[in-house]
GROMACS .gro file of C-alpha atoms in nm:
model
  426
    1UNK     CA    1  -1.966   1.151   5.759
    2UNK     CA    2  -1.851   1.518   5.722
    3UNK     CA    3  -1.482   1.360   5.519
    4UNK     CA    4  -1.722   1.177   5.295
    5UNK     CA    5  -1.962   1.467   5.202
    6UNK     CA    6  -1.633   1.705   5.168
    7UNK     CA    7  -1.451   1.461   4.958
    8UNK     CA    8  -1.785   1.455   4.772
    9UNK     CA    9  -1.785   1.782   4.754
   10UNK     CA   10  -1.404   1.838   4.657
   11UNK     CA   11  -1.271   1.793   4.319
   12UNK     CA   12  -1.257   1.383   4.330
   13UNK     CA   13  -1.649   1.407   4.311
   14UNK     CA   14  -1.568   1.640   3.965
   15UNK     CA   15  -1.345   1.398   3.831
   16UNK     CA   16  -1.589   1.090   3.874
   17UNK     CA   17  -1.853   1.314   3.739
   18UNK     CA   18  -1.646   1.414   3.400
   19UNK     CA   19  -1.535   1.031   3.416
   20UNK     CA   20  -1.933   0.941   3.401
   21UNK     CA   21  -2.029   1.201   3.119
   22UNK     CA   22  -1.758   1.056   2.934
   23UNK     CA   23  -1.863   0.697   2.944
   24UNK     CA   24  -2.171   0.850   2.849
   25UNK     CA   25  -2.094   1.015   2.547
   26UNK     CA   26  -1.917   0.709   2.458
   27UNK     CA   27  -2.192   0.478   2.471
   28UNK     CA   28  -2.243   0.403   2.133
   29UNK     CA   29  -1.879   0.327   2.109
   30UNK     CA   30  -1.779  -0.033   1.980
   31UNK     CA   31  -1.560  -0.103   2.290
   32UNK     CA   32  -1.847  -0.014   2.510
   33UNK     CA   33  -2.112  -0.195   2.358
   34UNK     CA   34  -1.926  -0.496   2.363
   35UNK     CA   35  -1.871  -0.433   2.742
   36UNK     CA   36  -2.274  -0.387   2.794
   37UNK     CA   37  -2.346  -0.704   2.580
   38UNK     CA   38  -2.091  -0.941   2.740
   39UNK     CA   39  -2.151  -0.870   3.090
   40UNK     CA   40  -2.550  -0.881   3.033
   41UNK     CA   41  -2.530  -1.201   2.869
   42UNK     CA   42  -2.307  -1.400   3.158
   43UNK     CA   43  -2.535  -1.195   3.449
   44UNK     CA   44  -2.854  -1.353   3.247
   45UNK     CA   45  -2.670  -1.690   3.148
   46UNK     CA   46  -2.585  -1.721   3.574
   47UNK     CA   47  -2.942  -1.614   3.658
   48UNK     CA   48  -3.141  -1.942   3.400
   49UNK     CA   49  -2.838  -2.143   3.519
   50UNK     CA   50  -2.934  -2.166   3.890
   51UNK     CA   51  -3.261  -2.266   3.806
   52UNK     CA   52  -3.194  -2.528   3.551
   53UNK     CA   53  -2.851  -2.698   3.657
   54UNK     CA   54  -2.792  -2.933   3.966
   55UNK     CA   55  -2.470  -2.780   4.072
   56UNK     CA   56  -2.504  -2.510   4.338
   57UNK     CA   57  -2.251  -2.273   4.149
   58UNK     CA   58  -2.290  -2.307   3.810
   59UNK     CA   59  -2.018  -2.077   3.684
   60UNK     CA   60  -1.990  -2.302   3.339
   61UNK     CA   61  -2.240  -2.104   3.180
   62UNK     CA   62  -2.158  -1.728   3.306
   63UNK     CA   63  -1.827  -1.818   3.175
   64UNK     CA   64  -1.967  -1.975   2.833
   65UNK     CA   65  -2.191  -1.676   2.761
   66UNK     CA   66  -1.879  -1.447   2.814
   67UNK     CA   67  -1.650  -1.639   2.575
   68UNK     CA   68  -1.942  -1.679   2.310
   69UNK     CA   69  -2.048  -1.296   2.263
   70UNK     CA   70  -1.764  -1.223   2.071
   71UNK     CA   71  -1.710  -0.878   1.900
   72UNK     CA   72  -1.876  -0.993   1.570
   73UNK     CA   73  -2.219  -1.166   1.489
   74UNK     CA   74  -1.993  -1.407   1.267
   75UNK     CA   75  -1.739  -1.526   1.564
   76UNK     CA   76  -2.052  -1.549   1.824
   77UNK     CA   77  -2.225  -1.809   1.578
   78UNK     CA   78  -1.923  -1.979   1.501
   79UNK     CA   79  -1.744  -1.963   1.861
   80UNK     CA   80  -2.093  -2.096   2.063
   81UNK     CA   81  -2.122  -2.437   1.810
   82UNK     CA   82  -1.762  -2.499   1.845
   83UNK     CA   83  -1.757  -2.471   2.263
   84UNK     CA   84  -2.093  -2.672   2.279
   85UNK     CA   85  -1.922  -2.915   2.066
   86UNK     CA   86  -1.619  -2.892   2.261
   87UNK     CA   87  -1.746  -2.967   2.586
   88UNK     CA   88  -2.009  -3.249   2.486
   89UNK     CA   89  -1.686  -3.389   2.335
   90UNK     CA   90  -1.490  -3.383   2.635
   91UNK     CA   91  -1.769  -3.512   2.884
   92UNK     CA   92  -1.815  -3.791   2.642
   93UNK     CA   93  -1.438  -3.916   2.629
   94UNK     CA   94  -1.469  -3.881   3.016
   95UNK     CA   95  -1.772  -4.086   3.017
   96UNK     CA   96  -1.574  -4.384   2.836
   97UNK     CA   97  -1.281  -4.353   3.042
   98UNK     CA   98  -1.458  -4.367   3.357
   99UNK     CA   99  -1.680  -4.657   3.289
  100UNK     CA  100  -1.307  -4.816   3.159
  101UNK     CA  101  -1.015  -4.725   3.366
  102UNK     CA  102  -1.143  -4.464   3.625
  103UNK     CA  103  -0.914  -4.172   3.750
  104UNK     CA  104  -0.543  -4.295   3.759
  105UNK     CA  105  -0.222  -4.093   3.650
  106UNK     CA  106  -0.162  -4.346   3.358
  107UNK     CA  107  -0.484  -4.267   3.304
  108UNK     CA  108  -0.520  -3.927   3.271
  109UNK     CA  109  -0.180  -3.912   3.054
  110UNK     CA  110  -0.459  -4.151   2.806
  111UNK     CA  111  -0.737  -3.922   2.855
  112UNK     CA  112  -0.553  -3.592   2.776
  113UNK     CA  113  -0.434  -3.778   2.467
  114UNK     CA  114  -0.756  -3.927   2.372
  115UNK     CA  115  -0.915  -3.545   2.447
  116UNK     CA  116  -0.709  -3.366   2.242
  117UNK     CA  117  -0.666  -3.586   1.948
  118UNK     CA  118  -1.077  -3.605   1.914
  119UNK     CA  119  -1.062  -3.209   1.995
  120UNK     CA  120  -0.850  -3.195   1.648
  121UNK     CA  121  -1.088  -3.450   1.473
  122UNK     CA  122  -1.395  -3.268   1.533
  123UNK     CA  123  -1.229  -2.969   1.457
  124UNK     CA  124  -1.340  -2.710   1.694
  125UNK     CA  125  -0.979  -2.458   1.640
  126UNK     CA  126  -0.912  -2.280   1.910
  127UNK     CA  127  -1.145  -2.506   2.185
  128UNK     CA  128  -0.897  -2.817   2.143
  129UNK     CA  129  -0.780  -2.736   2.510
  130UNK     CA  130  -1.145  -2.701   2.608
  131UNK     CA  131  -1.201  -3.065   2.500
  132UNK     CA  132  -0.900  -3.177   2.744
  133UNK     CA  133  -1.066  -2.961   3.059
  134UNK     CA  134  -1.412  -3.092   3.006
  135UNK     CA  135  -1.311  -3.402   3.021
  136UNK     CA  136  -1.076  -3.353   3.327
  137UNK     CA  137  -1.304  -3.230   3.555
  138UNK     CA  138  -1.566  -3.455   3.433
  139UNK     CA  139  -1.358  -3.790   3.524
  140UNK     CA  140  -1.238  -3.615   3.860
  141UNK     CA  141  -1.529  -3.644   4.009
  142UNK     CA  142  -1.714  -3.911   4.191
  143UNK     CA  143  -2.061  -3.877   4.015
  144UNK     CA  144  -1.971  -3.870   3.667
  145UNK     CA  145  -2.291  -3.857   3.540
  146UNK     CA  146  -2.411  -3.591   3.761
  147UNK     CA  147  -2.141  -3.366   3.721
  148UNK     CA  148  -2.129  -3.462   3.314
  149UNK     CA  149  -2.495  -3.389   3.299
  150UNK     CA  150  -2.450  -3.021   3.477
  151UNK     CA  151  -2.149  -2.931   3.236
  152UNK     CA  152  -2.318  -3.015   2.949
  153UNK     CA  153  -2.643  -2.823   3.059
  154UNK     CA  154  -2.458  -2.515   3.128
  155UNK     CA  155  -2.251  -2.481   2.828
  156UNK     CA  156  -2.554  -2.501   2.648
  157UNK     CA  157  -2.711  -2.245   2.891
  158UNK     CA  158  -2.430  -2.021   2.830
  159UNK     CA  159  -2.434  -2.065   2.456
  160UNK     CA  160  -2.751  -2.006   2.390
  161UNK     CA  161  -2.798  -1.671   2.572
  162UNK     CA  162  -2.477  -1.580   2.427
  163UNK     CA  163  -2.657  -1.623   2.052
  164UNK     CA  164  -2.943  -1.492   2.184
  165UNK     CA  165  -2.776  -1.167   2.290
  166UNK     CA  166  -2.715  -1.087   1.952
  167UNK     CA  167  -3.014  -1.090   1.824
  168UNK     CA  168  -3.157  -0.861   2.126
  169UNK     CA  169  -2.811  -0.657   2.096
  170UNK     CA  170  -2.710  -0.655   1.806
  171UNK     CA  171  -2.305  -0.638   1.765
  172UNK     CA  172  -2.120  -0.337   1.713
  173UNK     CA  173  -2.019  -0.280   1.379
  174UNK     CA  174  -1.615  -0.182   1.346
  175UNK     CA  175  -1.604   0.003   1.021
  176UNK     CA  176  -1.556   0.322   1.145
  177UNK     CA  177  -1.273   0.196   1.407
  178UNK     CA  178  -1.106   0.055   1.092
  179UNK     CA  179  -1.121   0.361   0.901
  180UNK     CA  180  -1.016   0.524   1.124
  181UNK     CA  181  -0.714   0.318   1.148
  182UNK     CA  182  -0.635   0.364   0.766
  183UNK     CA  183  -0.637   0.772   0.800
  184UNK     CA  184  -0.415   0.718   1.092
  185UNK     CA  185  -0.160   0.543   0.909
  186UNK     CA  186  -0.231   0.782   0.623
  187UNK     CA  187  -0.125   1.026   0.823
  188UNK     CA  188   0.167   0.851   0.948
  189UNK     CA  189   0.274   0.834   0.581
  190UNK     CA  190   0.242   1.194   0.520
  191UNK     CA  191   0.454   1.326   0.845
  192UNK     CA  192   0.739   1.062   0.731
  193UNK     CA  193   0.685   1.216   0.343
  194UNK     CA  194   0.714   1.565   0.500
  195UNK     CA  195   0.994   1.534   0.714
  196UNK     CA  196   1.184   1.389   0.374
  197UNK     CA  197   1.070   1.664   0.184
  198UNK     CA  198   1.219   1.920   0.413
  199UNK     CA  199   1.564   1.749   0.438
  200UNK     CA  200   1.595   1.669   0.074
  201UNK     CA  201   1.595   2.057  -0.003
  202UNK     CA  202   1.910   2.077   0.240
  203UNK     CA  203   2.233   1.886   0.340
  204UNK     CA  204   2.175   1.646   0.565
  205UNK     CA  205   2.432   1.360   0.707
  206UNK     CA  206   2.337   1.013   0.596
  207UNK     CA  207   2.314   0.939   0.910
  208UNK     CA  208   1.962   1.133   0.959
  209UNK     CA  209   1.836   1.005   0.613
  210UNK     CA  210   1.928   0.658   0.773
  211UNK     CA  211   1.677   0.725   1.049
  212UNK     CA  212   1.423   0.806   0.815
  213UNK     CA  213   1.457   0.467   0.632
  214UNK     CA  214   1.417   0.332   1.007
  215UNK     CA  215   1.118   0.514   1.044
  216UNK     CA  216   0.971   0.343   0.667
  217UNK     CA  217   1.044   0.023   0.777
  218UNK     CA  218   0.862   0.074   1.054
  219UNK     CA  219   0.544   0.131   0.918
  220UNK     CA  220   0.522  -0.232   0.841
  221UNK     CA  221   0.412  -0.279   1.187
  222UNK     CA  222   0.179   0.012   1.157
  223UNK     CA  223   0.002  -0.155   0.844
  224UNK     CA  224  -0.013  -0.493   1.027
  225UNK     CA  225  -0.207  -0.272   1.299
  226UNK     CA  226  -0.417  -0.142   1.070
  227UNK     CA  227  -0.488  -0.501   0.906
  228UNK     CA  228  -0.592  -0.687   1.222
  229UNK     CA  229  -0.864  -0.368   1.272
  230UNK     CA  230  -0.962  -0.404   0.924
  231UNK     CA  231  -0.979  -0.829   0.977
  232UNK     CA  232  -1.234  -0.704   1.282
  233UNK     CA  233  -1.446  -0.484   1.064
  234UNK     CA  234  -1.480  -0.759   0.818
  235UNK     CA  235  -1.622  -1.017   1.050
  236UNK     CA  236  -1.855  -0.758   1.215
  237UNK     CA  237  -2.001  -0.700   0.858
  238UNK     CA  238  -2.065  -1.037   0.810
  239UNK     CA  239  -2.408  -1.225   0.913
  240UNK     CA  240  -2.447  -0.861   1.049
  241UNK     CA  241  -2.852  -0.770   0.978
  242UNK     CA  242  -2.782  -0.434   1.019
  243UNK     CA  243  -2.596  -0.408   0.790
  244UNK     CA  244  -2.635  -0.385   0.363
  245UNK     CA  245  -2.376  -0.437   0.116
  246UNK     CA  246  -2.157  -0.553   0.338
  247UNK     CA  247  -1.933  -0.687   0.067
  248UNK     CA  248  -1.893  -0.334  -0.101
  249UNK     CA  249  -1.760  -0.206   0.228
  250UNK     CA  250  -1.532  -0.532   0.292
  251UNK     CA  251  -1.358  -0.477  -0.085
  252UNK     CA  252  -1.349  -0.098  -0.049
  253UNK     CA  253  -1.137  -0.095   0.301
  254UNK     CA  254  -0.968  -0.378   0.178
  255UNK     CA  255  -0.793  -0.239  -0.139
  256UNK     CA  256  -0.771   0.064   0.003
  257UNK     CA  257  -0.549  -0.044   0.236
  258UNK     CA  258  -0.345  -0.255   0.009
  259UNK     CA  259  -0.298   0.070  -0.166
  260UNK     CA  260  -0.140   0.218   0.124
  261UNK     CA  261   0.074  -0.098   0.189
  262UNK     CA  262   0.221  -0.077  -0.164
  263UNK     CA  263   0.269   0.335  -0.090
  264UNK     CA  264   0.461   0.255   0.223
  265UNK     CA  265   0.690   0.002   0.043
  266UNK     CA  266   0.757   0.232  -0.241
  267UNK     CA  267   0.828   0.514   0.034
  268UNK     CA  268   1.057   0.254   0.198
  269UNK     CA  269   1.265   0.212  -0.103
  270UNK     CA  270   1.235   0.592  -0.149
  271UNK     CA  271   1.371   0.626   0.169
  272UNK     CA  272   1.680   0.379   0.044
  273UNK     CA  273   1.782   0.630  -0.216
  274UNK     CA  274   1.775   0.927  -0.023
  275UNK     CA  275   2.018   0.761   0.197
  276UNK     CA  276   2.216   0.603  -0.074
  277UNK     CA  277   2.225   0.955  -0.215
  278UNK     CA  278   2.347   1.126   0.134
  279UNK     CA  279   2.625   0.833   0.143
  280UNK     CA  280   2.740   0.940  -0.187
  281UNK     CA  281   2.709   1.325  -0.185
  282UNK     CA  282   2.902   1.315   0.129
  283UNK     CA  283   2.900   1.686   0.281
  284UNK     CA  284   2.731   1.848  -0.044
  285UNK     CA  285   2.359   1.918  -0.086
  286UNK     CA  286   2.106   1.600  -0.111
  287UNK     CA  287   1.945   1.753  -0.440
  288UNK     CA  288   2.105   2.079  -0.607
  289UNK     CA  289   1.922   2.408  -0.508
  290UNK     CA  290   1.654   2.425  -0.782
  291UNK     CA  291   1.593   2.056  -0.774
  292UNK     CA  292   1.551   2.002  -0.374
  293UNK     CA  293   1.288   2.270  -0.357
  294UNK     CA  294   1.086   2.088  -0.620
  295UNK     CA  295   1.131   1.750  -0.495
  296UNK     CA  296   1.017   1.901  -0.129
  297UNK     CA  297   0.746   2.033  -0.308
  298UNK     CA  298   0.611   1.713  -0.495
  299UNK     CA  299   0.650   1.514  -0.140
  300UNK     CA  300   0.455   1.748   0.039
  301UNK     CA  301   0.177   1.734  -0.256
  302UNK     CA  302   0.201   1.347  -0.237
  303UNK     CA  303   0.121   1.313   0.106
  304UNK     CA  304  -0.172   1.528   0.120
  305UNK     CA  305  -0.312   1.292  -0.172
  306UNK     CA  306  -0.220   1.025   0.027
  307UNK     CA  307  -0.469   1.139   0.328
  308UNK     CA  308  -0.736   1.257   0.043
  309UNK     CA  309  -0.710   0.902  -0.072
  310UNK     CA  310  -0.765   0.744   0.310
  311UNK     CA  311  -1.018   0.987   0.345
  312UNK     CA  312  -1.213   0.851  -0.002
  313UNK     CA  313  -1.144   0.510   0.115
  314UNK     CA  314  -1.351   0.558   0.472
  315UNK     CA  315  -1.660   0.762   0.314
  316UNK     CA  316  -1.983   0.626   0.343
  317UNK     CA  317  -2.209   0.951   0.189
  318UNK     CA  318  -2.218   0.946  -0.199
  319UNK     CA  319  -2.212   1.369  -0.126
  320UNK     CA  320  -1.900   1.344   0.077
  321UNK     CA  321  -1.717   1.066  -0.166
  322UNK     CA  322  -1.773   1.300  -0.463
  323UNK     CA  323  -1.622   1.560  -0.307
  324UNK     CA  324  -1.304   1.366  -0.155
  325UNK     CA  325  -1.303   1.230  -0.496
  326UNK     CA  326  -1.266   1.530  -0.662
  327UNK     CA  327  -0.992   1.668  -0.420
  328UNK     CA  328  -0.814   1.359  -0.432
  329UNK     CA  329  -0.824   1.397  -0.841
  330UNK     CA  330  -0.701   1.795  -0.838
  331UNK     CA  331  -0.360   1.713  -0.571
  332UNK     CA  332  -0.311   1.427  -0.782
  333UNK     CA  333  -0.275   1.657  -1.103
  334UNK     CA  334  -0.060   1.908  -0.881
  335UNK     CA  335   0.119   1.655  -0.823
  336UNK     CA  336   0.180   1.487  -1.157
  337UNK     CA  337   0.258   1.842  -1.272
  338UNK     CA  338   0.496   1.898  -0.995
  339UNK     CA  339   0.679   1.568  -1.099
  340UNK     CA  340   0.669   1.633  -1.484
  341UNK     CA  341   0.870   1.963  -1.372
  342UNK     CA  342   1.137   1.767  -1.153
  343UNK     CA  343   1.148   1.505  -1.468
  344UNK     CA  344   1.256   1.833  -1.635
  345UNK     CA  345   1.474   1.974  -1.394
  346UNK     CA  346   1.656   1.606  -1.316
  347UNK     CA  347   1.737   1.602  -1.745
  348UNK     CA  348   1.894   1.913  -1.784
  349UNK     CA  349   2.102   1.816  -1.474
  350UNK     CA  350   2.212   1.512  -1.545
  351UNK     CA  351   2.276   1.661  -1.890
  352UNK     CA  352   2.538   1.860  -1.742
  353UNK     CA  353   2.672   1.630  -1.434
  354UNK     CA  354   2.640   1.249  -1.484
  355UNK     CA  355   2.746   1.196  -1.145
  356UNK     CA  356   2.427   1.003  -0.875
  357UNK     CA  357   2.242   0.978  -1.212
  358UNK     CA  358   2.048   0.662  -1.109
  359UNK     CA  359   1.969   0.744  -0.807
  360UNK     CA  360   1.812   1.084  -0.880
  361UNK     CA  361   1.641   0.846  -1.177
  362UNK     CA  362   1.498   0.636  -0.896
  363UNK     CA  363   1.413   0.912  -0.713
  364UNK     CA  364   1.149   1.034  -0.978
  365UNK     CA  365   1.037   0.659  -1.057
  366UNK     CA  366   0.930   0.632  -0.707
  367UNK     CA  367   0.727   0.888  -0.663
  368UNK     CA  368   0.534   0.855  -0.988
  369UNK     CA  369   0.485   0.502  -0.859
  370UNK     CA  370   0.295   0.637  -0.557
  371UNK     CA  371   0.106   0.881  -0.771
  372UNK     CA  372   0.007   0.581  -0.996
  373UNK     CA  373  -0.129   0.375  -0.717
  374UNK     CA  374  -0.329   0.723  -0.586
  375UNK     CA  375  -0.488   0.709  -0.923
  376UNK     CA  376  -0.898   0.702  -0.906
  377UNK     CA  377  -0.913   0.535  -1.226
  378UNK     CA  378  -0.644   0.243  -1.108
  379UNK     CA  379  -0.850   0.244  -0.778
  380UNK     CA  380  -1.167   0.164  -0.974
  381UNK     CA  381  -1.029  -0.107  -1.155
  382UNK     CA  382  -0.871  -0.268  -0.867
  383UNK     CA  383  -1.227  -0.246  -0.715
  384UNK     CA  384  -1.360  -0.441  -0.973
  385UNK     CA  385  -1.141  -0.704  -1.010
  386UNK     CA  386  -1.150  -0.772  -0.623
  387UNK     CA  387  -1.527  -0.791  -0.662
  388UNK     CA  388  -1.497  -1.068  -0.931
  389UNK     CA  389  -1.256  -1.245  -0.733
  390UNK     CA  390  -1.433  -1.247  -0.410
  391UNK     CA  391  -1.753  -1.351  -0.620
  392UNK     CA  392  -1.565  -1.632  -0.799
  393UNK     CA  393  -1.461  -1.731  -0.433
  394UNK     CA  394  -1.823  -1.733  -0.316
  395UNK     CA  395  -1.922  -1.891  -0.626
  396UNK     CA  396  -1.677  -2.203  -0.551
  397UNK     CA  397  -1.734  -2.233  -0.185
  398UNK     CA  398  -2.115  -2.287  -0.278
  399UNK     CA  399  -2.136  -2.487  -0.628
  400UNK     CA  400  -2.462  -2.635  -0.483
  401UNK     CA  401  -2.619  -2.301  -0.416
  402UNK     CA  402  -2.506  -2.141  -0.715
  403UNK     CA  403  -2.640  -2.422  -0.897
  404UNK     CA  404  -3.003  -2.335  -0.794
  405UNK     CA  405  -2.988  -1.994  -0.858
  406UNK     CA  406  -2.892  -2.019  -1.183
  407UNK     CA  407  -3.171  -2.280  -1.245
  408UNK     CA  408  -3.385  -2.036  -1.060
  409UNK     CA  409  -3.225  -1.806  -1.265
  410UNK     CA  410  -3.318  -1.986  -1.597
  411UNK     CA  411  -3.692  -2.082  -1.507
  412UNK     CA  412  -3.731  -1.704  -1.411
  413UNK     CA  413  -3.599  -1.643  -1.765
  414UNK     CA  414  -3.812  -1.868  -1.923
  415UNK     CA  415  -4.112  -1.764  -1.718
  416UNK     CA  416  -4.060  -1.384  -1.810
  417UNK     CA  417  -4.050  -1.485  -2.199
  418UNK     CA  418  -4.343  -1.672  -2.209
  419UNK     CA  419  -4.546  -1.413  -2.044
  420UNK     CA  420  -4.406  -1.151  -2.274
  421UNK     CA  421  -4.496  -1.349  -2.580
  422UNK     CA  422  -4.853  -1.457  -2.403
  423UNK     CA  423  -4.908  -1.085  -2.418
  424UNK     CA  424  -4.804  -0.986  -2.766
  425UNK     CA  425  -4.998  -1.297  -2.870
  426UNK     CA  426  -5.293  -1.154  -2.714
   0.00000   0.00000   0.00000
């Protein structure tokens, strides 16, 4: 007793404090929330089970409840109807087969066939397998019917709590884990922009500008990061109650990030001519004097648009968009100024020295490429146009809907005009 009160007393019982707090301040976190809701939904989904099934242990529906409370409102729905319909598949095709063959290894070679070949038909994705193991355990056992009836019983157990849980928790929502992810890889394309800026005003083997194109190329992988959070955020907006205009906020991550994907490719090939350049300069200066200051300078003003830009993108408050608006707008006009004067400097040079022209030409179309796509005005338009598209989308998935609200649409119409001219008759 007097090792467990000192190591209580000692610093382990300060970490496990700090390690509680923190859990605390983090519940509201996505990650913990979905902890909370998964683990109260199988503890509930057990608890109903032992009272309603016939099997001693019914672990079907604990395990159910934790497969159907996904991280989204969207994949909860859609993940409980396909296991319930996975499982009532796979106790039927056990049914037949044991009222046919019984439990042989011929057999079971049909059945596994036969289960995953209906799993396909009734087209429940990712729970093919689940058809195949329902129906294996099912026809391994000597009381089909009892141990068919108790599967069935507790996957629907399972599923329905795990529906249910939503609606008493309601999902976490993953927007801000996704924005969060776009600023990161913002910033990831500004420390890459930097670091080019700083060797492009010096010589610099092509070696090192080699490693930078590495480093571009990489990015890909950041962006496909960023695109699987973003693909999370979009489900957990859908079906989501709590949530309004979901659509706004699906379009607005979503061409924001494209934005950044087309910045990283253009700093990628950016990254080519600098080492192109190094290869061909050999021991002499990347950019002469005059010019490698300014192209250091319109780099460095790039990338802090390009985190002003992430930072638009991931704004919620009108207040706080305005103003990341407007400094967005002003480092894109340094910018654009900054690149007008390197347009200037790049002439006169190549004026004099014809030598590298092209790639000091590609140079400059590169970064007014990335300064294009930073554009508010293109950003609006693009904003737009995905709208249309993803309501065009809508509108053919659903002709039948769309159908009767443009009837209700007309009668509406029709209804407000004869009121209006009832009045001005009267």
């Amino acid at each position: 007793m007097p090792d467990v009160r000192k190591w209580m007393d000692g610093p382990q019982r300060r970490r496990w404090a700090g390690a509680l707090r923190r859990l605390v301040a983090r519940r509201r976190e996505p990650v913990v929330v979905q902890t909370l809701r998964s683990a109260a939904a199988a503890t509930v989904a057990y608890v109903i089970a032992l009272r309603l099934s016939p099997e001693p242990a019914p672990l079907t529906a604990p395990l159910t409840a934790l497969l159907v409370v996904q991280v989204t409102f969207f994949a909860t729905l859609t993940n409980g109807i396909r296991r319930v319909n996975s499982v009532v598949t796979g106790v039927l095709v056990a049914i037949v087969f044991s009222l046919l063959v019984g439990l042989t290894w011929w057999s079971l070679a049909l059945l596994l066939v036969a289960a995953l070949s209906v799993g396909h038909l009734v087209r429940v994705d990712e729970y093919v397998n689940e058809v195949a193991i329902s129906a294996m355990l099912v026809l391994g056992v000597t009381t089909v019917g009892y141990t068919a009836w108790a599967r069935i019983v507790e996957t629907l157990i399972g599923a329905i709590i795990g529906m249910a849980c939503n609606l008493l928790l309601p999902p976490p929502v993953w927007v801000d884990a996704a924005g969060r992810s776009i600023e990161w890889l913002a910033r990831r394309v500004r420390q890459l922009m930097l670091r080019m800026g700083e060797e492009a005003a010096g010589a610099i083997p092509w070696q090192r500008a080699a490693e930078r194109l590495h480093e571009a190329r990489r990015l890909d992988h950041d962006v496909i990061q960023v695109d699987a959070a973003l693909r999370q955020a979009e489900e957990s907006l859908r079906l989501n109650p709590r949530v309004k205009e979901g659509l706004l906020h699906r379009v607005v991550l979503r061409t924001g990030l494209d934005t950044l994907e087309i910045c990283t490719v253009v700093l990628r090939v950016l990254a080519r001519s600098f080492t192109d350049l190094a290869k061909s300069r050999g021991t002499k200066e990347l950019f002469p004097p005059p010019i490698g200051q300014t192209v250091e300078q319109v780099l460095s003003e790039v990338a802090d648009a390009v985190v002003s830009f992430a930072v638009l993108v991931t704004t919620d408050l009108s207040a706080n968009a305005e103003s990341a608006e407007s400094r967005l707008t002003a480092e894109l006009h340094t910018a654009a100024a900054t690149r007008d004067r390197l347009a200037e400097q790049l002439k006169e040079h190549v004026g004099e020295d014809w030598e590298d022209w092209q790639l000091l030409g590609a140079v400059l179309t590169e970064v007014s490429r990335i300064i294009d796509e930073l554009d508010t005005e293109h950003r609006s338009r693009r904003l737009l146009e995905e709208l249309d598209r993803v309501s065009r989308q809508h509108r053919a998935k659903m002709p039948r809907v769309n159908r009767l609200r443009q009837r209700l649409g007309i009668q509406e119409d029709l209804w407000r005009n004869r009121t209006g001219a009832g009045r001005r008759s009267g």
